[in-house]
Structures are given as structure tokens and as C-alpha cells.
mmCIF file of C-alpha atoms in Angstrom:
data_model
loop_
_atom_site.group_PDB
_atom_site.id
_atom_site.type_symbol
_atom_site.label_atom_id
_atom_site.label_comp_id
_atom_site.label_asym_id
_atom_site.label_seq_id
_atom_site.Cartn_x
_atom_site.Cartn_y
_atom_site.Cartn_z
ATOM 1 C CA UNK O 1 -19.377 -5.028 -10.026
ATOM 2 C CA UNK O 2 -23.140 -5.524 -9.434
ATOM 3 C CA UNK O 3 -24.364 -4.255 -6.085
ATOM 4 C CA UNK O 4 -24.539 -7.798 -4.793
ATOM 5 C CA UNK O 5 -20.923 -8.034 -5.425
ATOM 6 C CA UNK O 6 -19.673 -5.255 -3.695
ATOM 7 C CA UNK O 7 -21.723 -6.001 -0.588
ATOM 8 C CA UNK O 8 -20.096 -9.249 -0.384
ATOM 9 C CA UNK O 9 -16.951 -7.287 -0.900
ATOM 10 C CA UNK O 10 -17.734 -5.588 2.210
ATOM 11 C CA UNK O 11 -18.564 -8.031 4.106
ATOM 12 C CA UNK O 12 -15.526 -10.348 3.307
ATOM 13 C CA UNK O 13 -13.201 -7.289 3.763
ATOM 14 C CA UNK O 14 -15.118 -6.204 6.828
ATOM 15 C CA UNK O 15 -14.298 -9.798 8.651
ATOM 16 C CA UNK O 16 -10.925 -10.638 7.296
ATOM 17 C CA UNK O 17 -9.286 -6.974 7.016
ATOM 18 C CA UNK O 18 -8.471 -7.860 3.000
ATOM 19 C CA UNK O 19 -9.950 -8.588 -0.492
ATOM 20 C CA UNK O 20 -8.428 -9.652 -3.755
ATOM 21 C CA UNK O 21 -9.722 -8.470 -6.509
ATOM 22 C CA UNK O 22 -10.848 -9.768 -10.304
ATOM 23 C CA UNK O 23 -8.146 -8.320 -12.981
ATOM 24 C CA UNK O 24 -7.937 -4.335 -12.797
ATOM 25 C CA UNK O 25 -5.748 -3.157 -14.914
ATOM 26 C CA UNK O 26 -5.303 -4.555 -18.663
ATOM 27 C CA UNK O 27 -2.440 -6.382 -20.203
ATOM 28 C CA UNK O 28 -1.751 -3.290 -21.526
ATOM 29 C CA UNK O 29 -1.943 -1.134 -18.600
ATOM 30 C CA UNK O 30 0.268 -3.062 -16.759
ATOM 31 C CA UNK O 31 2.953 -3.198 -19.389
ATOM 32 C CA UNK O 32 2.680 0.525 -19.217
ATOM 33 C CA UNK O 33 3.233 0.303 -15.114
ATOM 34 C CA UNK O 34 6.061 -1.747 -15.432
ATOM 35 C CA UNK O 35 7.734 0.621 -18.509
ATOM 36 C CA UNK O 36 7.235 3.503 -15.299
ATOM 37 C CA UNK O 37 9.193 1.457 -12.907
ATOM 38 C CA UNK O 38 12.290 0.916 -15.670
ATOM 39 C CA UNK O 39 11.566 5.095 -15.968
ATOM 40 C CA UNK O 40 11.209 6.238 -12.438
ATOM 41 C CA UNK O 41 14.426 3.760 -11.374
ATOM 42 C CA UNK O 42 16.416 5.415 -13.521
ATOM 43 C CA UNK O 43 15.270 8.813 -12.242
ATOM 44 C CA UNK O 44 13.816 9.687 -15.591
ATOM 45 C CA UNK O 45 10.528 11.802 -14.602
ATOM 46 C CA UNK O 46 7.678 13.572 -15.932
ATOM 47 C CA UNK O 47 8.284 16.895 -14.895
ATOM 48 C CA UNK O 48 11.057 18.668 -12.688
ATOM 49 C CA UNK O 49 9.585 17.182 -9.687
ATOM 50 C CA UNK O 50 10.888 15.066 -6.883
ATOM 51 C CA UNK O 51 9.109 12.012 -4.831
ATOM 52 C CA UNK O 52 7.755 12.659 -1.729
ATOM 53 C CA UNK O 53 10.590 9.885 0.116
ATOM 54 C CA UNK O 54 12.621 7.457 -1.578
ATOM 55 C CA UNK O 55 14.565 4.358 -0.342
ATOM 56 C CA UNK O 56 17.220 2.395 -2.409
ATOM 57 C CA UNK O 57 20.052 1.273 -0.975
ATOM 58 C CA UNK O 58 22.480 1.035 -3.808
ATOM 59 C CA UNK O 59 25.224 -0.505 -1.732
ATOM 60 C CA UNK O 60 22.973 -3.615 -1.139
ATOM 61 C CA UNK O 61 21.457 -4.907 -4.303
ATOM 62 C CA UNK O 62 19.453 -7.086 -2.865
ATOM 63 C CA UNK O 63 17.487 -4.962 -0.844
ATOM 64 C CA UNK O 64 13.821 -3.945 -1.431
ATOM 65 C CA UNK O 65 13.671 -0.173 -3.288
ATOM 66 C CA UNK O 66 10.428 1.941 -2.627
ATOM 67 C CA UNK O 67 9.552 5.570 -3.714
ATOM 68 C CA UNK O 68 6.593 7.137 -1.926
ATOM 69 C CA UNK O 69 4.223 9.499 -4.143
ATOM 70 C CA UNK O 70 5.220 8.766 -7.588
ATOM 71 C CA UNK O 71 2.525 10.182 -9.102
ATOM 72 C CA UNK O 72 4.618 13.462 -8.083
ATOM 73 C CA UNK O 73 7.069 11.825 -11.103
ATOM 74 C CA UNK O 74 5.402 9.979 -13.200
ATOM 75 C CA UNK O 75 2.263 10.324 -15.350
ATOM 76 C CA UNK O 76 1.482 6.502 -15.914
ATOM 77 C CA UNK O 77 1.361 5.801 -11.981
ATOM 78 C CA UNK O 78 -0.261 9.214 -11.470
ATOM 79 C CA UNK O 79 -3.506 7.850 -13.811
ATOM 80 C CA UNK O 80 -3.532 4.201 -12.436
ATOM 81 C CA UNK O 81 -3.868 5.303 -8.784
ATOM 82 C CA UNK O 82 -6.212 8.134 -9.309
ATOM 83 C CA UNK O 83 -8.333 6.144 -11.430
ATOM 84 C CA UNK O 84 -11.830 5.615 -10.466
ATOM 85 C CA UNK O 85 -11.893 1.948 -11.450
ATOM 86 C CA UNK O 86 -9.410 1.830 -8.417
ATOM 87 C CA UNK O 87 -10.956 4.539 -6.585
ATOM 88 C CA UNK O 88 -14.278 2.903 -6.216
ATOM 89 C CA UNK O 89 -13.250 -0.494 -5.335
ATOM 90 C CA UNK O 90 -11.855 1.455 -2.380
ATOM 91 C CA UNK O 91 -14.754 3.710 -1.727
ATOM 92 C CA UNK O 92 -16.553 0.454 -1.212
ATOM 93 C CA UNK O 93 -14.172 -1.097 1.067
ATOM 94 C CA UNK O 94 -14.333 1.939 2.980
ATOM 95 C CA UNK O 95 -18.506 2.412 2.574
ATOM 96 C CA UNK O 96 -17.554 5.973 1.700
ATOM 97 C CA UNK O 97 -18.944 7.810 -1.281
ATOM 98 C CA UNK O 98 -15.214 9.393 -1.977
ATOM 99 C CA UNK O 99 -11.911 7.909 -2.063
ATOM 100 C CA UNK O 100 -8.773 10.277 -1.639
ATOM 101 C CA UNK O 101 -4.904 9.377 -2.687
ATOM 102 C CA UNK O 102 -3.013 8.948 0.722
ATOM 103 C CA UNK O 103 0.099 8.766 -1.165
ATOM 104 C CA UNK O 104 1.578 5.843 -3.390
ATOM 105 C CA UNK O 105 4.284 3.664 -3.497
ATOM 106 C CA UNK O 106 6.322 1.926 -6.132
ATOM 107 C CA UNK O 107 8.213 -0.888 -4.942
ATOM 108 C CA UNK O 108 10.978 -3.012 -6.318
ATOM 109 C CA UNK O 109 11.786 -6.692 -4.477
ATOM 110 C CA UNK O 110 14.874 -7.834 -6.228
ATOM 111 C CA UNK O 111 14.963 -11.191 -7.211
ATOM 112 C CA UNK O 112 17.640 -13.682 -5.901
ATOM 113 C CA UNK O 113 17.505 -16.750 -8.072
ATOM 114 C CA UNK O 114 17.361 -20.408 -6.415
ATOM 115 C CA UNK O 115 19.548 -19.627 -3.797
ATOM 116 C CA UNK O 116 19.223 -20.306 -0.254
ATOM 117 C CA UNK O 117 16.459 -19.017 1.873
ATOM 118 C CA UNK O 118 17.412 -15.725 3.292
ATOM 119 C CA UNK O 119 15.911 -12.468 4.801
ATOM 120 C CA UNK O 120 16.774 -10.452 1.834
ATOM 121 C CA UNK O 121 14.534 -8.232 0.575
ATOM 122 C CA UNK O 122 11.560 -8.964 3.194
ATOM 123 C CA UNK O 123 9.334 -6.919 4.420
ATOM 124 C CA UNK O 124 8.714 -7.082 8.060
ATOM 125 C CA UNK O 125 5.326 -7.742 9.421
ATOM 126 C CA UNK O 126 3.610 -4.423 9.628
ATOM 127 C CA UNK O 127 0.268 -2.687 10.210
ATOM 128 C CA UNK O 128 -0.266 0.878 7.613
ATOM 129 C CA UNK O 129 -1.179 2.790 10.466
ATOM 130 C CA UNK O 130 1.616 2.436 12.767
ATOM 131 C CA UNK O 131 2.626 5.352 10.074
ATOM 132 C CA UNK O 132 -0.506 7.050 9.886
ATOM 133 C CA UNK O 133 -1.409 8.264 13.110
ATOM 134 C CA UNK O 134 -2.003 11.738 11.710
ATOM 135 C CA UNK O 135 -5.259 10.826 11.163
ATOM 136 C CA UNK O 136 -8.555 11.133 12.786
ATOM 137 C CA UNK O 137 -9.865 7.922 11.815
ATOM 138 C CA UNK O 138 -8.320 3.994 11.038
ATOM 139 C CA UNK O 139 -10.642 3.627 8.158
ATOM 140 C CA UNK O 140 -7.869 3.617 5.454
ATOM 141 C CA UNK O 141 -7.679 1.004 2.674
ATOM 142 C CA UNK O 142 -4.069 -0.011 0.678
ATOM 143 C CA UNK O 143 -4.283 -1.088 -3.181
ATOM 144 C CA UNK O 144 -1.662 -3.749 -4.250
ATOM 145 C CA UNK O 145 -1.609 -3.930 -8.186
ATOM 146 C CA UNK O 146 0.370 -6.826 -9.128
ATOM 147 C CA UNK O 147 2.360 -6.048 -12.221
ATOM 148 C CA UNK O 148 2.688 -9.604 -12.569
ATOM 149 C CA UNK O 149 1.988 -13.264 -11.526
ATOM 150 C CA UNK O 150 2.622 -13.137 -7.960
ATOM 151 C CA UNK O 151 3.243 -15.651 -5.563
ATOM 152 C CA UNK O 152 5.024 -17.414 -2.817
ATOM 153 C CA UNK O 153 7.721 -18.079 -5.520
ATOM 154 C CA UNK O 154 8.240 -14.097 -6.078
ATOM 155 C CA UNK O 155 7.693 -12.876 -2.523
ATOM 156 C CA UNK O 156 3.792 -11.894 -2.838
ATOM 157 C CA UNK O 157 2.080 -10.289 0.243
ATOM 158 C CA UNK O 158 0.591 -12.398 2.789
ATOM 159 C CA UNK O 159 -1.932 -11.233 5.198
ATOM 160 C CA UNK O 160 -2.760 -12.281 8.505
ATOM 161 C CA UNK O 161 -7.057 -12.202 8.566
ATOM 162 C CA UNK O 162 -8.872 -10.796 10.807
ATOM 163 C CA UNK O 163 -5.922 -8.923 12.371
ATOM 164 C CA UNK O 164 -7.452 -5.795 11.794
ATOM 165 C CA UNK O 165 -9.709 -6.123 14.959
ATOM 166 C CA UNK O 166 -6.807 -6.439 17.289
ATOM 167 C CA UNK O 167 -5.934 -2.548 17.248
ATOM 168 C CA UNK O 168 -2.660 -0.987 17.072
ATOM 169 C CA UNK O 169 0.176 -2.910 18.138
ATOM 170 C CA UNK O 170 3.971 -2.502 18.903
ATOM 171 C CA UNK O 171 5.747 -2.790 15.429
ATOM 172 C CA UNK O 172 7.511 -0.739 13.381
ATOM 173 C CA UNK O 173 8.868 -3.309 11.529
ATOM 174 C CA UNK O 174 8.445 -2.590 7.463
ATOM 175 C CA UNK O 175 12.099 -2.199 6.877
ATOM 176 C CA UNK O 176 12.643 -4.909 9.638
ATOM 177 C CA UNK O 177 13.566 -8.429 7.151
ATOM 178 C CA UNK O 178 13.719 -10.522 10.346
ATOM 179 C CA UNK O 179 10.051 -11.705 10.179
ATOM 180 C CA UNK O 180 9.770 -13.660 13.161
ATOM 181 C CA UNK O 181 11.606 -11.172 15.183
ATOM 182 C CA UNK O 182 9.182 -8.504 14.530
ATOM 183 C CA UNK O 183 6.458 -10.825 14.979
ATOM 184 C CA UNK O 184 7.645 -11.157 18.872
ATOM 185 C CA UNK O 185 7.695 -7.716 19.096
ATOM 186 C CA UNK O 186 4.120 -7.166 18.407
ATOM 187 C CA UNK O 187 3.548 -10.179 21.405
ATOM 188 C CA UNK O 188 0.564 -11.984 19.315
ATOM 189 C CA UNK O 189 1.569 -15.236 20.358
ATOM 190 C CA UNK O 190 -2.072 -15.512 21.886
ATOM 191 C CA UNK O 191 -3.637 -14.044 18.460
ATOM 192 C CA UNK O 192 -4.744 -16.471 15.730
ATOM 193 C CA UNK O 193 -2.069 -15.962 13.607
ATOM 194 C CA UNK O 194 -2.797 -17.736 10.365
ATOM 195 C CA UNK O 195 -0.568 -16.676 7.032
ATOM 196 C CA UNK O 196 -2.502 -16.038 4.141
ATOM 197 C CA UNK O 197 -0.203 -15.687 0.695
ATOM 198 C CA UNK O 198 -1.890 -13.533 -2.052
ATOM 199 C CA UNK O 199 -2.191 -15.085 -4.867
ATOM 200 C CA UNK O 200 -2.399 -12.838 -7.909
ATOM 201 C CA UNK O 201 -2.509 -12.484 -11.853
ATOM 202 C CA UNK O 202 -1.067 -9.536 -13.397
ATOM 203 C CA UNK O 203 -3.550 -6.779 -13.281
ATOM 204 C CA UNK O 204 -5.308 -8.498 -10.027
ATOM 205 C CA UNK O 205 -5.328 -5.967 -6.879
ATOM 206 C CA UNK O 206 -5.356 -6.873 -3.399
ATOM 207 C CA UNK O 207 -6.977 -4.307 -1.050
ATOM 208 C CA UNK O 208 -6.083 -4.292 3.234
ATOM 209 C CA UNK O 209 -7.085 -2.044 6.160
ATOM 210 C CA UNK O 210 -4.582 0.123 7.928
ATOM 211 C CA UNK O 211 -4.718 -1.887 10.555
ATOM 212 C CA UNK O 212 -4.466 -5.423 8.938
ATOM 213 C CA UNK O 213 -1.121 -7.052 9.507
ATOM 214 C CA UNK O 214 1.247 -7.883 6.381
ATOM 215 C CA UNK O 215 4.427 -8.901 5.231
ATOM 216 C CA UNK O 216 6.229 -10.565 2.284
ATOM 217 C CA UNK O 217 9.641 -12.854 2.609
ATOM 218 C CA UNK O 218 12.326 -13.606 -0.240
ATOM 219 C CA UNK O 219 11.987 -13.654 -3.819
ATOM 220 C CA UNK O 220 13.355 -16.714 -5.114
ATOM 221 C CA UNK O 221 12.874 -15.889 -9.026
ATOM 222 C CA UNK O 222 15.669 -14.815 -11.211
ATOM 223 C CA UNK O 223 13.132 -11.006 -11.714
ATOM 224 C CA UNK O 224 12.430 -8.737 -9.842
ATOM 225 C CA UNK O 225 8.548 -8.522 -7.875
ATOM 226 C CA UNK O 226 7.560 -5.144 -9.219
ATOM 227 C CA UNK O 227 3.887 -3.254 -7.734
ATOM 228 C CA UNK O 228 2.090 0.180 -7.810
ATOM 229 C CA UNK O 229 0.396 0.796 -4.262
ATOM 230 C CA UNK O 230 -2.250 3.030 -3.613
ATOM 231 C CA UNK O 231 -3.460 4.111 -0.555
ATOM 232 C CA UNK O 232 -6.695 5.585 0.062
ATOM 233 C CA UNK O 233 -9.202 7.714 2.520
ATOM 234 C CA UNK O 234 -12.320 7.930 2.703
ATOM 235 C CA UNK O 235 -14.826 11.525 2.848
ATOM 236 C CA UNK O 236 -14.036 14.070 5.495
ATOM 237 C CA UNK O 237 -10.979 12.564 6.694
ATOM 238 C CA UNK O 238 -8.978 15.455 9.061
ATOM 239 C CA UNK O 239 -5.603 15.527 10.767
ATOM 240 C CA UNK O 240 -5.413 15.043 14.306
ATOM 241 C CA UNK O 241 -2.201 15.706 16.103
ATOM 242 C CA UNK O 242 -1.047 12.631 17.372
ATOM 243 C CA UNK O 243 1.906 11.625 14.885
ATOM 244 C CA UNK O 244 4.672 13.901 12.771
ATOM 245 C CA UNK O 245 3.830 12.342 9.778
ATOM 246 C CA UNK O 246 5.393 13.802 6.116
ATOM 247 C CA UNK O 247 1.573 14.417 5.007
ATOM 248 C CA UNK O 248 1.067 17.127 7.184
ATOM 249 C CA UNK O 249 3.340 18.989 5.672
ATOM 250 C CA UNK O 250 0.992 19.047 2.439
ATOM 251 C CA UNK O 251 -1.421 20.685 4.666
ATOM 252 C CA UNK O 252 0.028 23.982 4.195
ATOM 253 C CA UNK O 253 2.762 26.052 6.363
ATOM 254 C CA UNK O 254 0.695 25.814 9.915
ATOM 255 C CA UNK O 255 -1.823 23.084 9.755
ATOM 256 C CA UNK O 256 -4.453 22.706 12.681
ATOM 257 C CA UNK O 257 -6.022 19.920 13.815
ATOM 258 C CA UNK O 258 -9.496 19.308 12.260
ATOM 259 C CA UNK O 259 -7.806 20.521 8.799
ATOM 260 C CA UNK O 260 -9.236 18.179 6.012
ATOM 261 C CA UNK O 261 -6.414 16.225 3.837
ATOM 262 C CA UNK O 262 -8.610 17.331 0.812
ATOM 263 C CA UNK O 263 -6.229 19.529 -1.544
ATOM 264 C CA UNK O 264 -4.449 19.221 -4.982
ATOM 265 C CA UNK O 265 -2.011 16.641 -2.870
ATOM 266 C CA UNK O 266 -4.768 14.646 -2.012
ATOM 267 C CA UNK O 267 -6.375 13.562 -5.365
ATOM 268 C CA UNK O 268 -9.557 12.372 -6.172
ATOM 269 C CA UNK O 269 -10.120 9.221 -6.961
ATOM 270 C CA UNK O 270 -13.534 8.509 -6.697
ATOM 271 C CA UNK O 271 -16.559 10.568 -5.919
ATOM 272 C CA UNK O 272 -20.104 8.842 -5.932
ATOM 273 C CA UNK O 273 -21.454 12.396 -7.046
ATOM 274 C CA UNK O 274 -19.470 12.821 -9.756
ATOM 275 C CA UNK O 275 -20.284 9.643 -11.380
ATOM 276 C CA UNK O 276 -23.645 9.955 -10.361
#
């Protein structure tokens, strides 16, 4: 990207809370990501590690499946979301000269043919942070790779612009599939709520704040809606004691507040200085 481009990146993401991308991650690339999903669902790993949390519900097929920290498990994931290609898209969202590995996900939204419209495998309307509050700052970005076409059709992401500005509302609702429920919950009924879908080709990334509302509803495709999801930090980011979060725990045995999340579990992704 020239430096026109990622200005404009800026100040898009800066107003609306998101930004889509151009295509990321080659043909190839995301024929590899997709090979680590078959891998990492049939708990074949690199390694004699473990995930950091997993959820798949075995007794509902339908049901979304998410592993947090893959990268723990699985080399292909661990190189797309340290990779500064992805790293400095969100260094620039951020208007930080570093970008730090939160954690990942890999996530799984079954497919349920042309059936009826249902709440299966939603994902309730949430804002990142609501889980991060171990943090000393909101300034957190979330990379969607889309490991192919995505859209209304498959369950893609939608967005709801501009809600980052509104702070940190009363939702915990990922896991939630009853949309509109959730949405009560967080009382924005006097918010502009406006649903934006994101559109994406394979290989296209979507990036949104912690604090930017999101959500996805039923795929309706006979395959399943499979992404990589990175999440990122930006320079000097430090733990403040507000949340139990699992992170802190990578902080060592007795973490203090003002401790930096900038160890081996924290991995850089991009660093201005190093590509300078």
C-alpha cells in the first residue's frame, strides 16, 4: 500500500470502526489455511502442544467450533497470523509502529443446506473487548481472513459502523445465537444501528476495533464457513487489573499491573524498525 492508501485506511477505519481489505493471502496460502483447519479438527498438531481454549460441541453438529491460539498447534496458522503482511495492515489501523498477536482463532460455521432460517450456528452480536478488559488500552484491532467467498449466503460477518464510539456496552453475547435478543440487551435501540455484511473473496481480510459491534447469522450453503482470526495490539500495551482474562496467565506466575504483554506468547508481527 502507498502511504496515501493507508491514510485513507485510517481514516475510513477511524470513522466506521472496520476496513476490508484487497486480497492477502494467495490462492495458495489459503488452500494451505484451509488443509490446517481439516488438520487441527482432527486434533492432528504440530508439536505436543495444546490450544489455549477450545469449543466444539460434538453433540450438536450444527453448532459453530472455535479454537483460540492455534498457532500453539499448528505451523501454517502460526506463519499467516504472525506475518508482517498482516501485521502491518494492523499496525496501521492501530497508528502504531508494532503489532503484537493477542491470540488467534480458528473457527468453523457448519453449513446447513437450504433449509429453513434458524439460529444455528450464529454468532451473537458482540464487541472484542467485553473479553479483553485486561488491558490498559481499547486500541485493539481483529483480522478476519476469509478462506473463501464469503457472504450473506455462508454466514459472513456483518458490522455495525461507527459502533465503536459508543463505548462498552452490556453484552456478552458471542456464544448467544439469538441475535435480536442480545441486541436488546445491549439497549441500542436509540443507536444508529445499520447492518453492514462483509463481503469477501478468498484471501480478502476484514479488520474491526475491539469495540466495534459484530455478528454473523446462519449458513445456508451445503460447506462449511471456515476463517483464521488474528487479533492484534499495538506498542507498549500493559495489563491492568480490571478483568481475569486467560492472557494473564501468559504473563508469568504473579503478574502486576503495568506488566507489558510483550513475551514469546505475544509474537511479533510487525515492527516498523525492523523493516526499516
Amino acid at each position: 500500500m502507498t502511504q496515501e492508501q493507508e491514510k485513507a485506511a485510517q481514516e475510513f477505519y477511524e470513522e466506521n470502526g472496520y476496513w476490508v481489505s484487497d486480497i492477502v493471502f494467495t490462492a495458495e496460502e489459503v488452500a494451505e489455511m484451509r488443509a490446517a483447519h481439516d488438520r487441527i479438527w482432527t486434533l492432528d498438531y504440530d508439536g505436543d502442544g495444546f490450544p489455549l481454549w477450545e469449543w466444539k460441541p460434538d453433540d450438536k453438529p450444527n453448532r459453530l467450533r472455535k479454537i483460540d491460539n492455534a498457532w500453539w498447534i499448528n505451523d501454517v496458522v502460526k506463519n499467516a497470523v504472525t506475518s508482517p503482511k498482516l501485521g502491518k495492515l494492523a499496525a496501521n489501523l492501530m497508528n502504531s509502529e508494532e503489532a503484537r498477536v493477542w491470540y488467534d482463532q480458528v473457527i468453523y460455521k457448519p453449513g446447513t443446506g437450504k433449509g429453513e432460517q434458524t439460529s444455528a450456528g450464529n454468532v451473537g452480536w458482540h464487541q472484542d473487548y467485553m473479553y479483553w478488559q485486561c488491558t490498559d488500552t481499547t486500541n485493539l484491532v481483529t483480522a478476519w481472513v476469509a478462506l473463501q467467498d464469503t457472504d450473506l449466503n455462508n454466514g459472513c460477518m456483518s458490522v455495525i459502523p461507527g459502533s465503536h464510539k459508543w463505548g462498552l456496552l452490556n453484552s456478552d453475547g458471542f456464544f448467544n445465537e439469538e441475535l435480536e435478543a442480545v441486541k436488546r440487551q445491549m439497549e441500542v435501540e436509540a443507536k444508529p444501528w445499520r447492518e453492514e455484511p462483509l463481503i469477501l473473496k478468498a484471501g480478502q481480510v476484514s479488520f474491526h476495533h475491539s469495540l466495534t459491534i459484530h455478528g454473523s447469522r446462519q449458513n445456508f450453503s451445503n460447506d462449511p464457513r471456515l476463517c483464521v482470526v488474528g487479533h492484534y495490539f499495538p506498542k507498549g500495551m500493559a495489563y491492568e487489573k480490571k478483568q481475569n482474562v486467560d492472557n494473564i496467565r501468559l504473563l508469568g506466575p504473579r503478574p502486576k499491573q503495568g506488566d507489558l504483554f510483550n513475551n514469546e506468547y505475544f509474537p511479533l508481527a510487525y515492527s516498523a524498525s525492523e523493516q526499516a
